[in-house]
Amino acid sequence: MALQSMTGFARATGAHPGNAFAWELKSVNGKGLEARLRLPPGLERIEQPAKQAFQKRFSRGQFYAALNLTRQGAEAAPIVNETLLNEVAALAKRLEKEFGLAPAHADGLLALRGVLEFADPLATEEEAAAFDTAIMAALDEALAGLEKARLEEGAALGRLLLGHVDEIEALTLKAQADPSREPQTIRTKLAEQVRLVMDAMPTLDESRLNMEAAFLATKADIREEIDRLKTHVASARSLLGTGGPVGRKLDFLSQEFIRESNTLCSKSNAAAITAIGLELKAVVDRFREQVQNLE
């Protein structure tokens, strides 16, 4: 499966005798899948089928869909539910009298769900069904275009992320090969530090000081961090190669990269390793920022 970005735009048009319409779709980053539709009056019936169409194609992202309709025939006729209107008007009057609320206005009452509806101008159920089929066909075309746009951007993101992974691996290997990590270098440095302390405070127990120095050297060892970074690099490459909706997994992996790079800096006992750790943190930040755009 290919990688897919969560951002994209698409448009599709269609026509049905007496009507012309156009879908405009936009998607942005989201933790889950949410589709928000703006439909012309009288077409609320297609809202659920349209949302289901999004769910069949995508797994993550916030989607905004607008259907623009131009009727060349009869317009949708407004219908007032007078029974419901009378009931809410009476309730508004009672609340005004008992609690001193501001009087209700006609525009506010008509905006209540179920008070004002629009009759479909299509003469028969067959015509309405054919009209809905044409609209949904145009939506499917727009969704295909949106999916294509997200896939194209996903491919570009994949190349960018692989580049970041290569940088992370190169810095990990650089830390592994740094001369400051060679046993002889560590022994020489510790011996010099112990000598300086003993010169300044000759009453200290040299054997105890050597033990403490050895303990600190063990705590400063970064072999485990390097091994875990290598494992995470392999996992990142595998996920990017597998494709599909792997954004959440890569986001979790980026947090693991951050944890290891922070530990690398905190355990460093050499300026060179600290510099590598700081550069590693910068690359990981760029990696995580781009991962947020993946489905």
PDB file of N, CA, C and O in Angstrom, residues 249-280:
ATOM      1  N   LYS A 249       1.634   4.983  13.975  1.00  0.00           N
ATOM      2  CA  LYS A 249       2.787   4.158  14.380  1.00  0.00           C
ATOM      3  C   LYS A 249       4.080   4.948  14.240  1.00  0.00           C
ATOM      4  O   LYS A 249       4.967   4.872  15.094  1.00  0.00           O
ATOM      5  N   LEU A 250       4.205   5.708  13.157  1.00  0.00           N
ATOM      6  CA  LEU A 250       5.410   6.505  12.968  1.00  0.00           C
ATOM      7  C   LEU A 250       5.489   7.633  13.991  1.00  0.00           C
ATOM      8  O   LEU A 250       6.580   8.017  14.413  1.00  0.00           O
ATOM      9  N   ASP A 251       4.340   8.166  14.391  1.00  0.00           N
ATOM     10  CA  ASP A 251       4.335   9.206  15.423  1.00  0.00           C
ATOM     11  C   ASP A 251       4.844   8.627  16.747  1.00  0.00           C
ATOM     12  O   ASP A 251       5.626   9.259  17.463  1.00  0.00           O
ATOM     13  N   PHE A 252       4.394   7.418  17.083  1.00  0.00           N
ATOM     14  CA  PHE A 252       4.881   6.753  18.293  1.00  0.00           C
ATOM     15  C   PHE A 252       6.390   6.510  18.178  1.00  0.00           C
ATOM     16  O   PHE A 252       7.149   6.708  19.143  1.00  0.00           O
ATOM     17  N   LEU A 253       6.836   6.088  16.998  1.00  0.00           N
ATOM     18  CA  LEU A 253       8.257   5.823  16.793  1.00  0.00           C
ATOM     19  C   LEU A 253       9.080   7.110  16.929  1.00  0.00           C
ATOM     20  O   LEU A 253      10.201   7.089  17.460  1.00  0.00           O
ATOM     21  N   SER A 254       8.523   8.229  16.477  1.00  0.00           N
ATOM     22  CA  SER A 254       9.236   9.500  16.612  1.00  0.00           C
ATOM     23  C   SER A 254       9.432   9.860  18.085  1.00  0.00           C
ATOM     24  O   SER A 254      10.454  10.440  18.461  1.00  0.00           O
ATOM     25  N   GLN A 255       8.463   9.512  18.923  1.00  0.00           N
ATOM     26  CA  GLN A 255       8.612   9.754  20.359  1.00  0.00           C
ATOM     27  C   GLN A 255       9.744   8.895  20.932  1.00  0.00           C
ATOM     28  O   GLN A 255      10.468   9.333  21.841  1.00  0.00           O
ATOM     29  N   GLU A 256       9.883   7.669  20.419  1.00  0.00           N
ATOM     30  CA  GLU A 256      10.992   6.816  20.857  1.00  0.00           C
ATOM     31  C   GLU A 256      12.336   7.403  20.415  1.00  0.00           C
ATOM     32  O   GLU A 256      13.323   7.374  21.169  1.00  0.00           O
ATOM     33  N   PHE A 257      12.381   7.955  19.209  1.00  0.00           N
ATOM     34  CA  PHE A 257      13.596   8.627  18.738  1.00  0.00           C
ATOM     35  C   PHE A 257      13.949   9.790  19.667  1.00  0.00           C
ATOM     36  O   PHE A 257      15.123   9.989  20.009  1.00  0.00           O
ATOM     37  N   ILE A 258      12.939  10.562  20.040  1.00  0.00           N
ATOM     38  CA  ILE A 258      13.164  11.710  20.929  1.00  0.00           C
ATOM     39  C   ILE A 258      13.720  11.242  22.270  1.00  0.00           C
ATOM     40  O   ILE A 258      14.668  11.829  22.813  1.00  0.00           O
ATOM     41  N   ARG A 259      13.124  10.173  22.811  1.00  0.00           N
ATOM     42  CA  ARG A 259      13.570   9.658  24.113  1.00  0.00           C
ATOM     43  C   ARG A 259      15.046   9.224  24.058  1.00  0.00           C
ATOM     44  O   ARG A 259      15.830   9.551  24.955  1.00  0.00           O
ATOM     45  N   GLU A 260      15.430   8.509  23.000  1.00  0.00           N
ATOM     46  CA  GLU A 260      16.808   8.025  22.907  1.00  0.00           C
ATOM     47  C   GLU A 260      17.792   9.166  22.674  1.00  0.00           C
ATOM     48  O   GLU A 260      18.899   9.155  23.233  1.00  0.00           O
ATOM     49  N   SER A 261      17.402  10.151  21.874  1.00  0.00           N
ATOM     50  CA  SER A 261      18.323  11.270  21.634  1.00  0.00           C
ATOM     51  C   SER A 261      18.495  12.115  22.893  1.00  0.00           C
ATOM     52  O   SER A 261      19.601  12.608  23.172  1.00  0.00           O
ATOM     53  N   ASN A 262      17.430  12.265  23.691  1.00  0.00           N
ATOM     54  CA  ASN A 262      17.545  12.984  24.964  1.00  0.00           C
ATOM     55  C   ASN A 262      18.474  12.245  25.920  1.00  0.00           C
ATOM     56  O   ASN A 262      19.304  12.860  26.595  1.00  0.00           O
ATOM     57  N   THR A 263      18.323  10.920  25.982  1.00  0.00           N
ATOM     58  CA  THR A 263      19.177  10.120  26.872  1.00  0.00           C
ATOM     59  C   THR A 263      20.631  10.176  26.417  1.00  0.00           C
ATOM     60  O   THR A 263      21.555  10.230  27.245  1.00  0.00           O
ATOM     61  N   LEU A 264      20.824  10.179  25.105  1.00  0.00           N
ATOM     62  CA  LEU A 264      22.183  10.260  24.565  1.00  0.00           C
ATOM     63  C   LEU A 264      22.875  11.532  25.048  1.00  0.00           C
ATOM     64  O   LEU A 264      24.038  11.505  25.468  1.00  0.00           O
ATOM     65  N   CYS A 265      22.133  12.637  25.021  1.00  0.00           N
ATOM     66  CA  CYS A 265      22.704  13.914  25.473  1.00  0.00           C
ATOM     67  C   CYS A 265      22.968  13.907  26.978  1.00  0.00           C
ATOM     68  O   CYS A 265      24.006  14.390  27.440  1.00  0.00           O
ATOM     69  N   SER A 266      22.016  13.364  27.731  1.00  0.00           N
ATOM     70  CA  SER A 266      22.159  13.399  29.184  1.00  0.00           C
ATOM     71  C   SER A 266      23.291  12.493  29.682  1.00  0.00           C
ATOM     72  O   SER A 266      23.914  12.773  30.709  1.00  0.00           O
ATOM     73  N   LYS A 267      23.579  11.415  28.957  1.00  0.00           N
ATOM     74  CA  LYS A 267      24.624  10.478  29.378  1.00  0.00           C
ATOM     75  C   LYS A 267      25.990  10.813  28.788  1.00  0.00           C
ATOM     76  O   LYS A 267      26.997  10.184  29.154  1.00  0.00           O
ATOM     77  N   SER A 268      26.031  11.774  27.893  1.00  0.00           N
ATOM     78  CA  SER A 268      27.278  12.084  27.201  1.00  0.00           C
ATOM     79  C   SER A 268      28.356  12.571  28.178  1.00  0.00           C
ATOM     80  O   SER A 268      28.091  13.382  29.060  1.00  0.00           O
ATOM     81  N   ASN A 269      29.570  12.080  27.969  1.00  0.00           N
ATOM     82  CA  ASN A 269      30.706  12.559  28.752  1.00  0.00           C
ATOM     83  C   ASN A 269      31.778  13.162  27.840  1.00  0.00           C
ATOM     84  O   ASN A 269      32.931  13.271  28.217  1.00  0.00           O
ATOM     85  N   ALA A 270      31.347  13.531  26.611  1.00  0.00           N
ATOM     86  CA  ALA A 270      32.271  14.128  25.647  1.00  0.00           C
ATOM     87  C   ALA A 270      31.517  15.156  24.817  1.00  0.00           C
ATOM     88  O   ALA A 270      30.348  14.963  24.463  1.00  0.00           O
ATOM     89  N   ALA A 271      32.202  16.237  24.498  1.00  0.00           N
ATOM     90  CA  ALA A 271      31.563  17.314  23.732  1.00  0.00           C
ATOM     91  C   ALA A 271      31.103  16.821  22.361  1.00  0.00           C
ATOM     92  O   ALA A 271      30.056  17.245  21.852  1.00  0.00           O
ATOM     93  N   ALA A 272      31.881  15.907  21.769  1.00  0.00           N
ATOM     94  CA  ALA A 272      31.527  15.404  20.437  1.00  0.00           C
ATOM     95  C   ALA A 272      30.210  14.644  20.469  1.00  0.00           C
ATOM     96  O   ALA A 272      29.361  14.810  19.573  1.00  0.00           O
ATOM     97  N   ILE A 273      30.001  13.812  21.507  1.00  0.00           N
ATOM     98  CA  ILE A 273      28.753  13.054  21.617  1.00  0.00           C
ATOM     99  C   ILE A 273      27.584  13.987  21.887  1.00  0.00           C
ATOM    100  O   ILE A 273      26.481  13.805  21.347  1.00  0.00           O
ATOM    101  N   THR A 274      27.809  15.001  22.712  1.00  0.00           N
ATOM    102  CA  THR A 274      26.751  15.985  22.984  1.00  0.00           C
ATOM    103  C   THR A 274      26.327  16.690  21.700  1.00  0.00           C
ATOM    104  O   THR A 274      25.139  16.879  21.440  1.00  0.00           O
ATOM    105  N   ALA A 275      27.301  17.071  20.886  1.00  0.00           N
ATOM    106  CA  ALA A 275      26.995  17.750  19.619  1.00  0.00           C
ATOM    107  C   ALA A 275      26.197  16.831  18.702  1.00  0.00           C
ATOM    108  O   ALA A 275      25.235  17.267  18.047  1.00  0.00           O
ATOM    109  N   ILE A 276      26.566  15.559  18.657  1.00  0.00           N
ATOM    110  CA  ILE A 276      25.828  14.590  17.830  1.00  0.00           C
ATOM    111  C   ILE A 276      24.408  14.447  18.350  1.00  0.00           C
ATOM    112  O   ILE A 276      23.434  14.414  17.581  1.00  0.00           O
ATOM    113  N   GLY A 277      24.256  14.369  19.675  1.00  0.00           N
ATOM    114  CA  GLY A 277      22.927  14.234  20.268  1.00  0.00           C
ATOM    115  C   GLY A 277      22.032  15.418  19.960  1.00  0.00           C
ATOM    116  O   GLY A 277      20.840  15.252  19.666  1.00  0.00           O
ATOM    117  N   LEU A 278      22.571  16.623  20.010  1.00  0.00           N
ATOM    118  CA  LEU A 278      21.782  17.823  19.714  1.00  0.00           C
ATOM    119  C   LEU A 278      21.363  17.853  18.245  1.00  0.00           C
ATOM    120  O   LEU A 278      20.225  18.225  17.911  1.00  0.00           O
ATOM    121  N   GLU A 279      22.269  17.455  17.376  1.00  0.00           N
ATOM    122  CA  GLU A 279      21.925  17.400  15.946  1.00  0.00           C
ATOM    123  C   GLU A 279      20.866  16.324  15.701  1.00  0.00           C
ATOM    124  O   GLU A 279      19.943  16.511  14.899  1.00  0.00           O
ATOM    125  N   LEU A 280      21.002  15.223  16.416  1.00  0.00           N
ATOM    126  CA  LEU A 280      20.025  14.142  16.298  1.00  0.00           C
ATOM    127  C   LEU A 280      18.636  14.615  16.722  1.00  0.00           C
ATOM    128  O   LEU A 280      17.633  14.318  16.063  1.00  0.00           O
TER     129      LEU A 280
END
